[in-house]
Every structure is written in structure tokens, then in C-alpha cells.
Short mmCIF file of C-alpha atoms in Angstrom, two decimals:
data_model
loop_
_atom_site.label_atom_id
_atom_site.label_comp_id
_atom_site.label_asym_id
_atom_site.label_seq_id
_atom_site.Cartn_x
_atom_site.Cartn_y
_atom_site.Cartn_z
CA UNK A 24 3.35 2.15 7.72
CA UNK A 25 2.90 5.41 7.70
CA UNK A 26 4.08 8.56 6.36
CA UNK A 27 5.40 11.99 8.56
CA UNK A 28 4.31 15.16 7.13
CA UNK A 29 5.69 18.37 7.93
CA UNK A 30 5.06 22.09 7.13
CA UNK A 31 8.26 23.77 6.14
CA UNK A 32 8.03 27.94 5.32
CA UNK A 33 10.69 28.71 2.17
CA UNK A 34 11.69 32.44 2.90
CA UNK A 35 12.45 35.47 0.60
CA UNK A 36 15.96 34.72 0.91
CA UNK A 37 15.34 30.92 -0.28
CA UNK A 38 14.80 32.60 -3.91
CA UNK A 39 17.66 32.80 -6.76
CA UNK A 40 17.97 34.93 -9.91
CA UNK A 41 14.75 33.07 -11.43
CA UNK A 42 12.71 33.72 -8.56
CA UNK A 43 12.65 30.08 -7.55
CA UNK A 44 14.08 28.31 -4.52
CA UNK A 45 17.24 27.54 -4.78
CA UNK A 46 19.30 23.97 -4.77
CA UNK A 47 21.12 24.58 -1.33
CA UNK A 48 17.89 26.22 -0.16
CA UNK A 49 15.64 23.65 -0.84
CA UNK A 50 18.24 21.23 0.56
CA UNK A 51 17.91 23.35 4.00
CA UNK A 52 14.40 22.87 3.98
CA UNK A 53 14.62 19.15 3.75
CA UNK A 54 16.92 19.88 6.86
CA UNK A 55 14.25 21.45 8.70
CA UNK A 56 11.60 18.49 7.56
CA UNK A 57 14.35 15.98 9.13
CA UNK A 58 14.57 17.88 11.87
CA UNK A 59 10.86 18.21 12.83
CA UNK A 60 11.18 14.32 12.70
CA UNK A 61 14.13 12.95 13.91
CA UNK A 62 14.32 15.82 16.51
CA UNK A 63 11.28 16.58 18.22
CA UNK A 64 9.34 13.50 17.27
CA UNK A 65 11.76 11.02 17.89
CA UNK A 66 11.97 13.02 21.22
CA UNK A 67 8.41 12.75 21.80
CA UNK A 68 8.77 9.11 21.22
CA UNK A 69 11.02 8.73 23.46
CA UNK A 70 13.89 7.94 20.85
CA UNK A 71 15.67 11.38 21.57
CA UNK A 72 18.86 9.97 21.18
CA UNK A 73 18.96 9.95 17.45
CA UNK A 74 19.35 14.53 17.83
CA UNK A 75 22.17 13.57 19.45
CA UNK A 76 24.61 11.59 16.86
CA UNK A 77 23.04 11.49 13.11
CA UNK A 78 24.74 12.25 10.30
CA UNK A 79 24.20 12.68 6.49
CA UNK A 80 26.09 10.24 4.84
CA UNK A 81 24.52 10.67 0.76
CA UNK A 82 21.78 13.26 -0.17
CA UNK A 83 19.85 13.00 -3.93
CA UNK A 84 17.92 15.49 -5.18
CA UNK A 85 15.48 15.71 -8.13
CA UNK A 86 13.77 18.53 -9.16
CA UNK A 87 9.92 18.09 -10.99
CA UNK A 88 9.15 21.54 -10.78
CA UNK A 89 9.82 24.67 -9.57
CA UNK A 90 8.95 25.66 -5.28
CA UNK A 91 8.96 29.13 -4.57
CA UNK A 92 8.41 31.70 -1.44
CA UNK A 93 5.01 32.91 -2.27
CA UNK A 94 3.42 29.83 -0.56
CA UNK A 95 2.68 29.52 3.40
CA UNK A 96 4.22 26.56 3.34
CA UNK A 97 5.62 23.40 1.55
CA UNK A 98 3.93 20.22 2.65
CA UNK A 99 6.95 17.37 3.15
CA UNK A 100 6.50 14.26 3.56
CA UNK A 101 9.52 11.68 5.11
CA UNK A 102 9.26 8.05 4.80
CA UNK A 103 12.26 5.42 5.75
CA UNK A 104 12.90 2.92 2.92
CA UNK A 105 15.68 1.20 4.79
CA UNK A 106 16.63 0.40 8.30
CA UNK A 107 20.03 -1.19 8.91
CA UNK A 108 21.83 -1.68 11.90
CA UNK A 109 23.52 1.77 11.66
CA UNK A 110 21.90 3.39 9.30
CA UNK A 111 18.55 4.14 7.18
CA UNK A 112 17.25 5.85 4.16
CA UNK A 113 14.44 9.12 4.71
CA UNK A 114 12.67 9.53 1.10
CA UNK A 115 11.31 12.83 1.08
CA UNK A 116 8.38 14.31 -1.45
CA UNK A 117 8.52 18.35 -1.11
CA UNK A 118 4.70 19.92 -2.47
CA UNK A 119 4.90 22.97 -4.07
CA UNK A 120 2.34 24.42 -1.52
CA UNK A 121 1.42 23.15 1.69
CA UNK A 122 -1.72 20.86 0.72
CA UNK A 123 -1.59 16.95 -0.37
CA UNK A 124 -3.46 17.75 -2.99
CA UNK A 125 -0.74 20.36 -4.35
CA UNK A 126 2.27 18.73 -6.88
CA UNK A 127 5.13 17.20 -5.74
CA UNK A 128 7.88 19.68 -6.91
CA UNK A 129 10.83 17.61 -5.50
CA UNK A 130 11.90 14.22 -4.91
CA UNK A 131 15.39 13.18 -2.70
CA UNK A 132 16.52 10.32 -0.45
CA UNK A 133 19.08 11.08 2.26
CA UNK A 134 21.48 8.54 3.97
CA UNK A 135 21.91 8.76 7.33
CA UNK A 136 24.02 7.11 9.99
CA UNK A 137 23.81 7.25 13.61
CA UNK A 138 27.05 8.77 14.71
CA UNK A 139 28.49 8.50 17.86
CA UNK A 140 30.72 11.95 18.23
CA UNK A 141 32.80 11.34 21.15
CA UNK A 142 34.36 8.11 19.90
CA UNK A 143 34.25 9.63 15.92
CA UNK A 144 32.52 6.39 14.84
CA UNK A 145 29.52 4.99 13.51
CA UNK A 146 26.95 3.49 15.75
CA UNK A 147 24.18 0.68 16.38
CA UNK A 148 20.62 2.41 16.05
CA UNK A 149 19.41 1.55 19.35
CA UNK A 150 15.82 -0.13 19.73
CA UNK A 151 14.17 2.90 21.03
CA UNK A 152 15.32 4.57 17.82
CA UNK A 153 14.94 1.58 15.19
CA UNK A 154 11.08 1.24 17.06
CA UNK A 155 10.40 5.16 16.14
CA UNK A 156 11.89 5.37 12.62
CA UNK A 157 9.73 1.73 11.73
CA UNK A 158 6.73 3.82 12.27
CA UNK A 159 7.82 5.52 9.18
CA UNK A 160 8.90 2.31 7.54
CA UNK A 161 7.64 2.20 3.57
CA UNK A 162 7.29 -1.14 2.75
CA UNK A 163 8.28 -2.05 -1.01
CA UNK A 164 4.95 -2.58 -2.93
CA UNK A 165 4.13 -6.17 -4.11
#
């Protein structure tokens, strides 16, 4: 379907001793990506429960090339590659700048189960929240 772009800003701090963002870094800014999305747009949607009970559940990370802080900002997009009952798959492409045009610098897929924290369980993604996250649905090519 479609694909959710967001604007994340890497900060000084974000660099390491190469003068590069760093692994745990650029894993924070994938945080703040998901966030954007499964926050305040499944909010918007009126699928706000998913800020409420999510949690990571496998995270891989591939670097292409290097992001650092001299940019704006580093265009992300998020796509879902799986919906399950309880959980789905966000594939993320991190720019190293903040257009389309700029290259993808990294590539990672994050697991992520809706949670439910009072009973410490897993949950069923309710409809609400399985109708939001199919907007972001990538559908396997043919």
C-alpha cells in the first residue's frame, strides 16, 4: 500500500570516534521513526491503543553506508511486511539525508508484539490497529 515517511534529526551526541552515527544511536532513531508512526499516527487514526502495549520482540540492522549529524534530517521510511494476529514486522530504509532522492544508508526489520502490560502477556492486535498498520502493508512483489 503505501509507505510512512518520517523526518528523524541525528544529534551531535549520535556521533562515535569516526564521526559517524553510532549502532545504538541509529537504533534510537529508528525508535523515534516507530514512534512518529505507531504513536501519533496510529493515534490520529484512531488506533491509539497500539502506544499503549507494543513491544520489540527482534531488531536487524544492516549498515550500507555511513549517516552522520551534519544533515537536517534522515528521511525514514516504515513499511509492515507481516501482520499476524499478535504481531507484525516494520521494515525500515534510513537515507543518509532527508530527501528520497538521497542513499539509503541503513536497512533493519523490527518485530513487534502487541503487549498487554497489566496481565504480562501477549495480545490480539485489535481491528482498529490491524486496519491502521495495513495501510502500511508491503505486499510481496510478483
Amino acid at each position: 500500500m503505501g509507505v510512512f515517511v518520517a523526518q528523524v534529526r541525528p544529534r551531535w551526541s549520535d556521533m562515535d570516534a569516526y564521526g559517524h552515527v553510532n549502532h545504538a544511536r541509529t537504533v534510537t532513531l529508528m525508535e523515534e521513526a516507530r514512534v512518529q508512526m505507531l504513536f501519533r499516527g496510529a493515534a490520529a487514526q484512531a488506533a491509539g491503543e497500539l502506544s499503549k502495549g507494543l513491544i520489540v520482540v527482534k531488531l536487524d540492522v544492516h549498515y550500507r553506508a555511513p549517516l552522520f549529524t551534519d544533515v537536517e534530517s534522515l528521511r525514514t521510511e516504515i513499511a509492515v511486511t507481516r501482520l499476524q494476529v499478535s504481531n507484525f514486522v516494520l521494515r525500515y530504509a534510513i537515507h543518509t539525508g532527508p530527501a528520497e532522492a538521497d542513499p539509503v544508508g541503513v536497512t533493519a526489520t523490527t518485530t513487534m508484539a502487541a503487549f498487554d502490560f497489566e496481565r504480562q502477556a501477549p495480545r490480539r492486535i485489535t481491528e482498529p490497529e490491524r486496519a491502521f498498520l495495513a495501510t502500511w502493508l508491503e505486499l510481496p512483489s510478483a
